[in-house]
Coordinates of C-alpha atoms in Angstrom, one line a residue:
Chain A
M1 CA -3.7 34.7 -26.6
P2 CA -0.6 33.1 -25.1
F3 CA 1.5 30.9 -27.3
T4 CA 0.8 27.2 -26.6
L5 CA 2.6 23.9 -27.4
N6 CA 1.1 20.5 -28.3
A7 CA 1.4 18.1 -25.4
Y8 CA 0.4 14.5 -25.1
L9 CA -1.1 12.5 -22.2
P10 CA -0.1 8.8 -22.7
S11 CA -2.7 7.5 -20.2
L12 CA -5.6 9.0 -22.2
N13 CA -4.0 8.9 -25.6
R14 CA -4.9 12.5 -26.2
E15 CA -3.3 15.8 -27.0
L16 CA -3.8 19.1 -25.3
Q17 CA -2.3 22.5 -25.3
I18 CA 0.3 23.7 -22.8
K19 CA 1.6 27.2 -22.3
E20 CA 5.3 28.0 -22.5
L21 CA 7.3 27.9 -19.4
S22 CA 8.3 31.4 -18.2
Y23 CA 11.7 32.1 -16.8
K24 CA 10.1 32.8 -13.4
Q25 CA 8.4 29.4 -13.4
Y26 CA 11.6 27.7 -14.6
R27 CA 13.4 29.4 -11.7
E28 CA 10.8 28.1 -9.3
L29 CA 11.1 24.5 -10.7
V30 CA 14.9 24.6 -10.2
K31 CA 14.7 26.1 -6.7
S32 CA 12.1 23.5 -5.7
L33 CA 14.5 20.7 -6.3
Y34 CA 16.8 22.2 -3.6
N35 CA 13.9 21.9 -1.1
T36 CA 14.5 19.0 1.4
D37 CA 10.7 18.6 1.8
K38 CA 9.9 16.4 -1.1
K39 CA 6.1 17.0 -0.6
E40 CA 6.6 20.7 -1.1
T41 CA 8.6 20.1 -4.3
I42 CA 5.8 17.8 -5.7
Q43 CA 3.2 20.4 -4.8
Q44 CA 5.2 23.2 -6.6
Y45 CA 5.6 21.1 -9.7
N46 CA 1.9 20.1 -9.8
S47 CA 0.9 23.7 -9.2
I48 CA 3.1 25.1 -12.1
L49 CA 1.7 22.3 -14.4
K50 CA -1.8 23.4 -13.6
D51 CA -0.9 27.0 -14.5
L52 CA 0.7 25.9 -17.8
C53 CA -2.1 23.5 -18.7
P54 CA -5.4 24.3 -17.0
D55 CA -7.1 21.5 -18.9
I56 CA -5.4 18.9 -16.8
V57 CA -7.8 19.6 -13.9
N58 CA -10.4 17.7 -15.9
F59 CA -8.3 14.6 -15.8
D60 CA -6.6 12.5 -13.2
I61 CA -3.2 12.6 -14.8
T62 CA -0.7 9.8 -14.2
F63 CA 3.1 9.8 -13.6
E64 CA 3.6 9.3 -17.3
D65 CA 1.4 12.2 -18.2
K66 CA 3.2 14.5 -15.7
L67 CA 6.6 13.5 -17.2
S68 CA 5.3 14.0 -20.7
L69 CA 4.1 17.6 -20.0
L70 CA 7.4 18.5 -18.2
L71 CA 9.5 17.1 -21.0
I72 CA 7.6 19.1 -23.6
V73 CA 8.2 22.4 -21.8
R74 CA 11.8 21.4 -21.1
N75 CA 12.3 20.6 -24.8
Y76 CA 10.8 23.8 -26.2
C77 CA 11.4 26.4 -23.5
V78 CA 14.7 25.5 -21.9
S79 CA 16.9 23.3 -24.1
P80 CA 16.3 20.5 -26.6
D81 CA 19.2 18.5 -25.2
L82 CA 19.6 16.7 -21.9
K83 CA 23.2 16.9 -20.8
L84 CA 24.4 14.8 -17.9
K85 CA 27.6 14.2 -16.2
G86 CA 28.3 10.6 -15.2
T87 CA 31.0 8.9 -13.1
A88 CA 32.5 5.7 -14.4
N89 CA 33.5 2.8 -12.0
S90 CA 37.1 3.9 -12.5
G91 CA 36.2 7.3 -11.0
N92 CA 36.5 9.2 -14.2
T93 CA 33.7 11.5 -15.2
F94 CA 32.1 11.6 -18.6
N95 CA 29.5 13.7 -20.4
F96 CA 26.4 12.3 -21.8
S97 CA 23.8 14.0 -24.1
I98 CA 20.5 12.9 -25.4
P99 CA 17.8 14.8 -27.3
V100 CA 14.8 15.4 -25.0
E101 CA 12.6 14.6 -28.0
K102 CA 13.8 11.0 -27.8
I103 CA 12.6 10.6 -24.3
I104 CA 9.3 12.2 -25.2
S105 CA 8.8 9.7 -28.0
S106 CA 9.5 6.9 -25.6
I107 CA 6.9 8.2 -23.1
K108 CA 4.3 8.3 -25.8
T109 CA 4.6 4.5 -26.3
I110 CA 3.5 3.8 -22.6
H111 CA -0.1 2.6 -22.5
K112 CA -0.9 1.0 -19.2
S113 CA -4.7 1.5 -19.2
K114 CA -6.8 -1.6 -18.8
T115 CA -10.4 -2.6 -17.9
L116 CA -10.8 -5.6 -15.6
Q117 CA -14.1 -7.4 -15.5
F118 CA -15.2 -9.5 -12.5
E119 CA -18.8 -10.9 -12.3
D120 CA -20.6 -7.8 -11.0
I121 CA -17.7 -5.4 -10.8
V122 CA -15.8 -3.6 -13.5
V123 CA -12.5 -1.9 -12.6
K124 CA -10.6 0.5 -14.9
I125 CA -6.9 1.0 -14.1
S126 CA -4.2 3.1 -15.7
S127 CA -1.2 4.1 -13.7
Y128 CA 0.0 5.9 -10.5
K129 CA -1.8 9.3 -10.3
A130 CA 0.4 12.4 -10.2
R131 CA -1.6 13.8 -7.3
D132 CA -0.7 10.6 -5.2
E133 CA 3.0 11.1 -5.7
Y134 CA 3.6 12.2 -2.1
I135 CA 2.0 9.0 -0.8
F136 CA 4.8 6.9 -2.3
I137 CA 7.7 9.0 -0.9
G138 CA 9.9 6.5 1.0
N139 CA 7.4 3.7 0.4
N140 CA 6.6 2.6 -3.1
K141 CA 5.9 -1.0 -2.2
D142 CA 2.5 -0.9 -0.3
I143 CA 0.2 -3.0 -2.4
F144 CA -2.9 -1.3 -1.2
N145 CA -1.6 2.2 -2.0
I146 CA -0.5 1.0 -5.4
I147 CA -3.9 -0.5 -6.2
T148 CA -5.7 2.6 -4.9
S149 CA -3.6 4.9 -7.0
Y150 CA -3.9 2.8 -10.2
I151 CA -7.7 2.6 -10.2
D152 CA -9.5 5.2 -12.4
A153 CA -13.1 4.0 -11.8
I154 CA -15.2 1.2 -10.5
E155 CA -18.7 0.1 -11.5
I156 CA -20.7 -2.2 -9.3
N157 CA -24.2 -3.3 -10.5
G158 CA -24.8 0.0 -12.3
N159 CA -23.2 2.1 -9.5
F160 CA -20.4 4.0 -11.2
V161 CA -17.7 6.0 -9.3
N162 CA -15.0 8.0 -10.9
F163 CA -12.0 8.0 -8.6
K164 CA -10.9 11.4 -10.1
D165 CA -13.3 13.1 -7.8
L166 CA -12.2 11.4 -4.6
S167 CA -9.5 12.0 -2.0
F168 CA -6.9 9.2 -1.5
E169 CA -8.6 8.3 1.8
D170 CA -12.0 7.8 0.2
R171 CA -10.5 5.8 -2.7
M172 CA -8.7 3.6 -0.1
S173 CA -11.9 3.0 1.8
I174 CA -13.5 1.7 -1.4
V175 CA -10.5 -0.5 -2.2
T176 CA -10.4 -2.0 1.2
S177 CA -14.2 -2.8 0.9
L178 CA -13.6 -4.8 -2.2
P179 CA -13.5 -8.5 -1.9
H180 CA -10.0 -9.7 -1.4
Y181 CA -10.0 -12.0 -4.4
I182 CA -10.7 -8.9 -6.6
T183 CA -7.9 -6.8 -5.3
S184 CA -5.7 -9.8 -5.5
Q185 CA -6.4 -10.1 -9.2
I186 CA -6.1 -6.3 -9.8
Y187 CA -2.7 -6.4 -8.2
E188 CA -1.7 -9.4 -10.5
S189 CA -2.7 -7.3 -13.5
I190 CA -0.7 -4.3 -12.3
K191 CA 2.3 -6.5 -11.8
E192 CA 2.0 -7.9 -15.3
I193 CA 1.8 -4.5 -16.8
E194 CA 4.8 -3.2 -14.7
D195 CA 6.9 -6.3 -15.6
Y196 CA 6.2 -5.6 -19.3
Y197 CA 7.4 -2.0 -19.1
N198 CA 10.2 -2.8 -16.7
K199 CA 11.9 -4.6 -19.6
Q200 CA 11.8 -1.5 -21.8
V201 CA 14.2 1.4 -21.5
L202 CA 13.1 5.0 -21.1
L203 CA 16.5 6.5 -20.5
E204 CA 19.9 4.8 -20.6
V205 CA 23.1 6.6 -19.8
K206 CA 26.2 5.1 -21.3
N207 CA 29.8 6.0 -20.9
P208 CA 30.8 7.1 -24.5
I209 CA 34.3 5.7 -24.0
D210 CA 33.7 2.2 -23.0
R211 CA 29.9 2.0 -23.6
E212 CA 29.5 0.9 -20.0
I213 CA 25.9 1.5 -18.8
A214 CA 25.9 3.9 -15.9
L215 CA 22.2 4.2 -15.4
T216 CA 19.0 2.8 -16.8
I217 CA 15.5 4.1 -16.1
S218 CA 12.8 1.8 -17.4
K219 CA 9.4 2.7 -18.9
N220 CA 7.8 1.4 -15.8
I221 CA 7.7 4.8 -14.2
N222 CA 7.4 4.6 -10.4
I223 CA 8.1 7.4 -8.0
D224 CA 11.9 6.8 -8.1
G225 CA 12.0 6.9 -11.9
L226 CA 9.7 10.0 -12.0
Q227 CA 11.7 12.0 -9.5
K228 CA 15.0 10.9 -11.0
V229 CA 14.0 12.1 -14.5
I230 CA 12.6 15.4 -13.1
E231 CA 15.9 15.9 -11.3
F232 CA 17.8 15.4 -14.5
I233 CA 15.7 17.7 -16.6
F234 CA 15.5 20.6 -14.1
T235 CA 18.6 20.5 -12.0
E236 CA 20.6 23.6 -12.6
D237 CA 23.1 25.6 -10.6
L238 CA 21.0 28.2 -8.9
S239 CA 23.8 30.8 -9.1
N240 CA 23.6 30.4 -12.9
I241 CA 19.9 31.1 -12.8
Y242 CA 20.4 34.3 -10.8
R243 CA 23.5 35.4 -12.7
A244 CA 21.6 35.1 -16.0
F245 CA 18.7 37.2 -14.7
Y246 CA 21.1 39.8 -13.2
N247 CA 23.0 40.1 -16.5
M248 CA 19.9 40.6 -18.5
V249 CA 18.6 43.3 -16.2
K250 CA 21.9 45.1 -15.5
Y251 CA 23.7 44.9 -18.8
A252 CA 21.1 44.1 -21.4
G253 CA 18.7 46.6 -19.9
F254 CA 15.6 44.5 -19.8
S255 CA 13.0 44.9 -17.1
P256 CA 12.8 42.2 -14.5
A257 CA 9.1 41.7 -15.1
Y258 CA 9.7 41.1 -18.8
I259 CA 12.5 38.7 -18.2
D260 CA 10.3 36.7 -15.8
S261 CA 7.6 36.5 -18.5
I262 CA 9.7 35.1 -21.4
T263 CA 11.0 31.6 -21.8
P264 CA 14.5 30.6 -20.8
V265 CA 15.3 29.9 -24.4
E266 CA 14.0 33.4 -25.5
M267 CA 16.2 34.9 -22.8
Q268 CA 19.2 33.1 -24.3
V269 CA 18.3 34.5 -27.7
Y270 CA 18.2 38.1 -26.4
W271 CA 21.5 37.6 -24.6
M272 CA 23.1 36.3 -27.8
Y273 CA 21.9 39.5 -29.6
Y274 CA 23.3 41.6 -26.7
I275 CA 26.7 39.9 -26.9
E276 CA 26.8 40.2 -30.7
D277 CA 26.1 44.0 -30.4
H278 CA 28.5 44.3 -27.6
E279 CA 31.3 42.6 -29.6
K280 CA 30.6 44.8 -32.6
S281 CA 30.8 48.0 -30.6
K282 CA 33.9 46.8 -28.8
S283 CA 35.7 46.2 -32.1
S284 CA 34.7 49.6 -33.5
N285 CA 35.7 51.4 -30.3
T286 CA 39.5 51.4 -30.2
S287 CA 39.9 53.2 -26.9
S288 CA 39.5 51.3 -23.6
G289 CA 37.1 52.4 -20.9
G290 CA 34.1 50.5 -22.0
L291 CA 32.3 48.1 -19.6
N292 CA 34.4 45.0 -19.1
L293 CA 31.4 42.7 -19.3
S294 CA 31.4 39.0 -18.6
T295 CA 30.3 37.2 -21.7
S296 CA 29.9 33.9 -20.0
T297 CA 27.5 32.8 -17.4
S298 CA 28.6 29.2 -17.5
N299 CA 25.0 28.2 -17.7
T300 CA 25.1 24.9 -19.3
Q301 CA 21.3 24.3 -19.4
L302 CA 20.5 27.6 -21.0
G303 CA 23.4 27.3 -23.4
F304 CA 24.8 30.7 -22.5
Q305 CA 28.2 31.0 -24.2
Chain B
M1 CA -18.8 11.3 0.3
T2 CA -22.2 10.1 -0.6
K3 CA -20.8 8.4 -3.7
V4 CA -18.3 6.5 -1.5
K5 CA -21.0 5.3 0.8
E6 CA -23.2 4.2 -2.1
I7 CA -20.3 2.2 -3.5
I8 CA -19.5 0.6 -0.2
A9 CA -23.2 -0.2 0.3
A10 CA -23.2 -1.9 -3.1
L11 CA -20.1 -3.8 -2.2
N12 CA -21.7 -5.0 1.1
I13 CA -24.7 -6.3 -0.8
L14 CA -22.4 -8.1 -3.2
S15 CA -20.5 -9.5 -0.3
D16 CA -23.8 -11.0 1.2
K17 CA -24.5 -12.5 -2.2
N18 CA -21.1 -14.1 -2.4
S19 CA -21.1 -15.5 1.1
F20 CA -20.1 -19.1 1.6
E21 CA -21.1 -21.7 4.2
V22 CA -19.2 -23.3 7.0
Y23 CA -20.4 -26.3 9.0
L24 CA -20.1 -25.5 12.7
P25 CA -19.9 -28.4 15.1
L26 CA -21.6 -26.3 17.8
L27 CA -24.8 -25.9 15.9
K28 CA -24.5 -29.0 13.7
R29 CA -25.4 -26.9 10.7
N30 CA -24.0 -24.6 8.0
V31 CA -23.6 -20.9 8.8
K32 CA -22.9 -18.2 6.2
F33 CA -19.9 -16.0 6.2
R34 CA -19.1 -13.1 3.9
P35 CA -15.8 -13.4 1.9
L36 CA -12.7 -11.5 3.2
T37 CA -12.5 -7.9 2.2
T38 CA -9.2 -6.3 1.3
K39 CA -9.2 -4.4 4.6
Q40 CA -9.6 -7.7 6.5
Q41 CA -6.7 -9.3 4.5
K42 CA -4.6 -6.3 5.6
Y43 CA -5.2 -7.4 9.2
F44 CA -3.1 -10.5 8.4
Y45 CA -0.1 -8.4 7.2
E46 CA -0.3 -6.5 10.5
C47 CA 0.0 -9.8 12.4
L48 CA 3.3 -10.8 10.9
K49 CA 5.0 -9.3 13.9
D50 CA 3.1 -10.9 16.8
N51 CA 3.5 -12.5 20.2
V52 CA 4.7 -16.0 19.2
V53 CA 3.3 -17.8 22.2
F54 CA -0.1 -16.3 22.4
N55 CA -0.6 -15.0 18.8
T56 CA -2.4 -12.0 20.3
K57 CA -2.7 -9.9 17.2
F58 CA -3.8 -12.9 15.1
I59 CA -6.5 -13.8 17.6
I60 CA -7.8 -10.3 17.7
A61 CA -7.8 -10.0 13.9
T62 CA -9.6 -13.3 13.3
F63 CA -12.2 -12.5 15.9
N64 CA -12.9 -9.2 14.2
I65 CA -13.2 -10.9 10.9
I66 CA -15.6 -13.5 12.3
K67 CA -17.7 -10.8 13.9
E68 CA -17.7 -8.6 10.8
N69 CA -18.5 -11.4 8.4
C70 CA -20.8 -13.7 10.2
V71 CA -24.2 -13.3 8.5
E72 CA -26.0 -14.4 11.7
L73 CA -24.7 -11.8 14.1
D74 CA -26.3 -13.3 17.2
L75 CA -24.2 -16.4 16.8
V76 CA -20.9 -14.7 17.4
D77 CA -21.1 -14.9 21.2
K78 CA -21.6 -18.6 21.0
I79 CA -19.0 -19.6 18.4
T80 CA -16.4 -21.9 20.1
V81 CA -12.7 -22.1 19.5
I82 CA -13.3 -25.4 17.6
D83 CA -15.8 -23.8 15.3
R84 CA -13.2 -21.0 14.8
L85 CA -10.8 -23.5 13.4
F86 CA -13.3 -24.6 10.7
I87 CA -14.2 -21.0 9.9
L88 CA -10.5 -20.1 9.4
L89 CA -9.9 -23.2 7.3
A90 CA -12.9 -22.3 5.1
Y91 CA -11.6 -18.7 4.7
R92 CA -8.2 -20.0 3.7
K93 CA -9.9 -22.2 1.1
N94 CA -12.1 -19.3 -0.1
T95 CA -9.1 -17.0 -0.6
L96 CA -6.2 -19.1 -1.6
G97 CA -7.7 -22.4 -2.8
N98 CA -8.0 -25.9 -1.5
T99 CA -4.4 -27.0 -1.5
F100 CA -1.7 -25.9 0.9
Q101 CA 1.7 -27.0 2.0
I102 CA 3.0 -28.1 5.4
E103 CA 6.7 -28.3 6.2
K104 CA 7.9 -30.8 8.8
D105 CA 11.5 -31.8 9.5
G106 CA 12.6 -30.2 6.3
V107 CA 10.0 -32.1 4.2
I108 CA 7.2 -30.3 2.4
Y109 CA 3.8 -32.1 2.2
N110 CA 0.9 -31.1 0.0
A111 CA -2.5 -31.2 1.8
N112 CA -6.2 -30.4 1.1
L113 CA -8.3 -28.2 3.2
D114 CA -11.4 -30.3 2.3
D115 CA -9.8 -33.2 4.3
C116 CA -9.8 -31.0 7.4
L117 CA -13.2 -29.4 6.8
K118 CA -15.0 -32.6 6.4
Q119 CA -14.2 -33.5 10.1
A120 CA -16.6 -30.8 11.2
E121 CA -19.6 -33.1 10.7
E122 CA -17.9 -35.9 12.6
I123 CA -16.9 -34.0 15.7
T124 CA -19.0 -33.9 18.9
L125 CA -18.1 -31.1 21.1
P126 CA -17.8 -32.0 24.8
Q127 CA -20.8 -31.2 26.9
N128 CA -20.5 -28.7 29.7
K129 CA -19.0 -30.3 32.8
L130 CA -19.5 -29.6 36.5
V131 CA -16.5 -30.1 38.8
A132 CA -17.0 -29.8 42.6
V133 CA -14.3 -29.8 45.2
K134 CA -14.8 -28.9 48.8
N135 CA -16.8 -25.6 48.7
V136 CA -16.2 -24.8 45.1
Q137 CA -18.2 -25.8 42.1
V138 CA -16.9 -24.9 38.6
E139 CA -18.8 -25.2 35.4
L140 CA -16.7 -25.9 32.3
H141 CA -17.6 -25.4 28.7
V142 CA -15.8 -25.4 25.3
P143 CA -14.1 -22.0 25.2
V144 CA -15.8 -19.4 23.1
V145 CA -14.0 -17.0 20.7
V146 CA -15.4 -14.0 22.6
D147 CA -13.3 -15.0 25.7
Q148 CA -10.3 -16.0 23.6
Y149 CA -10.4 -12.5 22.0
G150 CA -11.2 -10.7 25.3
L151 CA -8.3 -12.3 27.1
E152 CA -5.8 -11.3 24.5
K153 CA -7.2 -7.9 24.1
E154 CA -7.2 -7.1 27.8
L155 CA -4.0 -8.7 28.8
R156 CA -1.6 -8.5 25.9
E157 CA -2.8 -6.2 23.1
T158 CA -0.5 -3.4 24.2
L159 CA 2.3 -5.5 25.7
E160 CA 5.8 -5.1 24.4
I161 CA 7.8 -8.2 23.7
E162 CA 8.9 -9.7 27.0
T163 CA 11.3 -12.4 28.0
F164 CA 9.8 -15.2 30.1
E165 CA 11.3 -18.1 31.9
V166 CA 10.0 -21.4 30.4
N167 CA 8.3 -22.7 33.5
Q168 CA 6.7 -19.3 34.1
L169 CA 5.4 -19.2 30.5
V170 CA 4.0 -22.7 30.7
G171 CA 2.1 -21.8 33.9
T172 CA 0.7 -18.6 32.2
V173 CA -0.4 -20.6 29.2
V174 CA -2.1 -23.3 31.4
V175 CA -4.0 -20.7 33.5
N176 CA -5.1 -18.8 30.4
E177 CA -6.5 -21.9 28.8
I178 CA -8.4 -22.8 32.0
C179 CA -9.7 -19.2 32.2
K180 CA -11.3 -19.6 28.8
A181 CA -12.8 -23.0 29.7
I182 CA -14.6 -21.8 32.9
K183 CA -18.2 -20.7 32.4
E184 CA -19.1 -20.1 36.0
I185 CA -17.9 -20.7 39.6
W186 CA -20.1 -21.1 42.6
L187 CA -19.1 -20.9 46.2
I188 CA -21.0 -23.3 48.4
E189 CA -21.8 -22.4 51.9
N190 CA -24.5 -24.1 54.0
D191 CA -25.7 -26.0 51.0
T192 CA -26.3 -22.7 49.1
A193 CA -24.4 -22.2 45.9
T194 CA -23.6 -18.6 45.1
P195 CA -22.3 -17.7 41.7
V196 CA -19.3 -15.4 41.6
G197 CA -20.5 -13.9 38.2
F198 CA -17.3 -15.2 36.5
N199 CA -18.4 -14.1 33.0
G200 CA -18.8 -10.5 34.1
L201 CA -15.4 -10.1 35.6
K202 CA -12.3 -8.6 33.9
Y203 CA -9.9 -11.3 32.7
A204 CA -7.2 -10.2 35.0
D205 CA -9.6 -10.8 37.9
R206 CA -10.7 -14.1 36.6
I207 CA -7.1 -15.3 36.5
D208 CA -6.7 -14.1 40.1
I209 CA -9.6 -16.3 41.1
I210 CA -8.3 -19.3 39.2
E211 CA -4.9 -19.0 41.0
N212 CA -6.8 -19.2 44.3
L213 CA -8.9 -22.2 43.5
P214 CA -8.1 -25.4 45.4
A215 CA -5.4 -27.4 43.8
E216 CA -7.6 -30.5 43.7
V217 CA -10.0 -28.8 41.2
M218 CA -7.1 -27.8 38.9
F219 CA -6.5 -31.4 37.8
D220 CA -10.1 -31.8 36.5
L221 CA -9.9 -28.4 34.8
Q222 CA -6.6 -29.3 33.1
E223 CA -8.1 -32.6 32.0
F224 CA -11.1 -30.9 30.3
V225 CA -8.8 -28.4 28.6
G226 CA -6.6 -31.3 27.4
D227 CA -9.7 -32.9 25.8
I228 CA -10.5 -29.7 23.9
N229 CA -6.9 -29.5 22.7
V230 CA -7.0 -33.1 21.5
I231 CA -10.0 -32.2 19.3
A232 CA -8.3 -29.0 18.0
N233 CA -5.1 -30.9 17.2
K234 CA -7.1 -33.5 15.3
V235 CA -8.7 -30.8 13.2
L236 CA -5.3 -29.4 12.3
T237 CA -3.8 -32.8 11.3
V238 CA -3.5 -34.2 7.8
V239 CA -2.6 -37.7 6.8
T240 CA 0.4 -37.8 4.4
E241 CA 2.5 -40.6 2.9
S242 CA 4.7 -40.2 6.0
G243 CA 1.9 -40.5 8.5
E244 CA 0.0 -37.8 10.3
V245 CA 1.4 -34.3 10.2
G246 CA 0.1 -31.4 12.3
F247 CA 0.0 -27.7 11.3
D248 CA -0.8 -24.4 12.9
I249 CA -3.1 -21.6 11.7
T250 CA -1.2 -18.3 12.0
A251 CA -1.2 -15.1 9.9
D252 CA 1.0 -16.4 7.1
F253 CA -1.5 -19.3 6.5
F254 CA -3.6 -16.5 4.8
L255 CA -0.8 -14.8 2.9
D256 CA 0.0 -15.7 -0.7
E257 CA 3.1 -17.9 -0.9

């Protein structure tokens, strides 16, 4: 049985199990961010999440849920710290670090779900659905798209429909058939919820020297916020990724299939053992002629020293 | 897909239940209209970029709304442009409430839609009129929304924005208004009146015919159209502390301030 981690879905207030992120999957997540086709990137991320957490197919997970799952695997399988490089107004760069656990704790406090009652119609809303992310690329302001994505279910005079089972087009056809005064009020509720979370901080990057705020991402996670945080937690120099893999296979002698199956953090542990052993054998071996191995991969994310 | 159809059917039943009444001067009675759906509200957003002289997209959108929402479907062909004004005012009241604001000369006035709507019972629509000059007889009627829609759809729906000379534009507007007001034209020869079947012609052809009518008949036609416009302007006028102020019904009349 594969090792699993506890993950939390804020929209449903429930826990579920998620598998560890393998090095192969981590490599795919990093590579996807280099893809200029944002839709492909979203599909790749959603596909890997389904592999890691098959239970999510039973739910219509939201942006907050998706971020929560990705942060968990990032925290336990890659690195517990998020290290960013910022540029101050003066042009100087600075380093910023925050424990991923802190962001996870912040996400857990986001509860946008609400039930709206109109005379003969009951509407349940939660947040933007992860599977609708591509709809909002380049346009996150279309009121009708926002309402359609937010709705979980509608009940009309005993007729209940769960939006989880419907395509975006089918959901939109139901929304556009609703009386205008109802969609108007749904949108007002959504605005109220978003304004509330807009005032709360999810991630704030400060210059440690002058405490100047370089970036703020609020708890109102829209497509820009979601994609920005994903970029932060999975951006890595691809050459580091390939170099680390190469070193493990060529020098440490592991099989490629095995390296692909373990987590990035486990790979780091093995590499540390290898370096320790290599250092020991170097100090006991006085003659030269041994392999002149690089001990650094400059991989900041993986913490390779 | 079945689930979607069931929900939409349930919404349509609800829509019928929530329909509201509008007094139409044509029939001198109330007619029920279903409330605006979200899809129909979207039409107004699509009209924000429109032909400023003819309001083509807005006329097409409002005709579709009237046609989709009128509970008595067989009435749609008869609804006049004056009835249309009361229908649109009632929709505005139903979606955004009774009060609205008008701006004139930099001053904002608050007005009530009820003040406009109550005029419906006081208005008497002009009777059909026959105008005969030389060998031509023209029957005039209060324009119907079907023709208002048809004219815009045929002549301007796909038009790109053009630049007109002012006098050319005025001429086009006048001929368009006359086209909508004509119900039928007869050619009289040897005391026999032959109808040209005006209503069955394409709008471009109707305009060609109008442009070839004797000049003498045009004055009567313009006078009749002028009478209709006086009624329409009266409907869209409110009394404020500064006197009477007129307003227009365009797409942003239906969008939340």
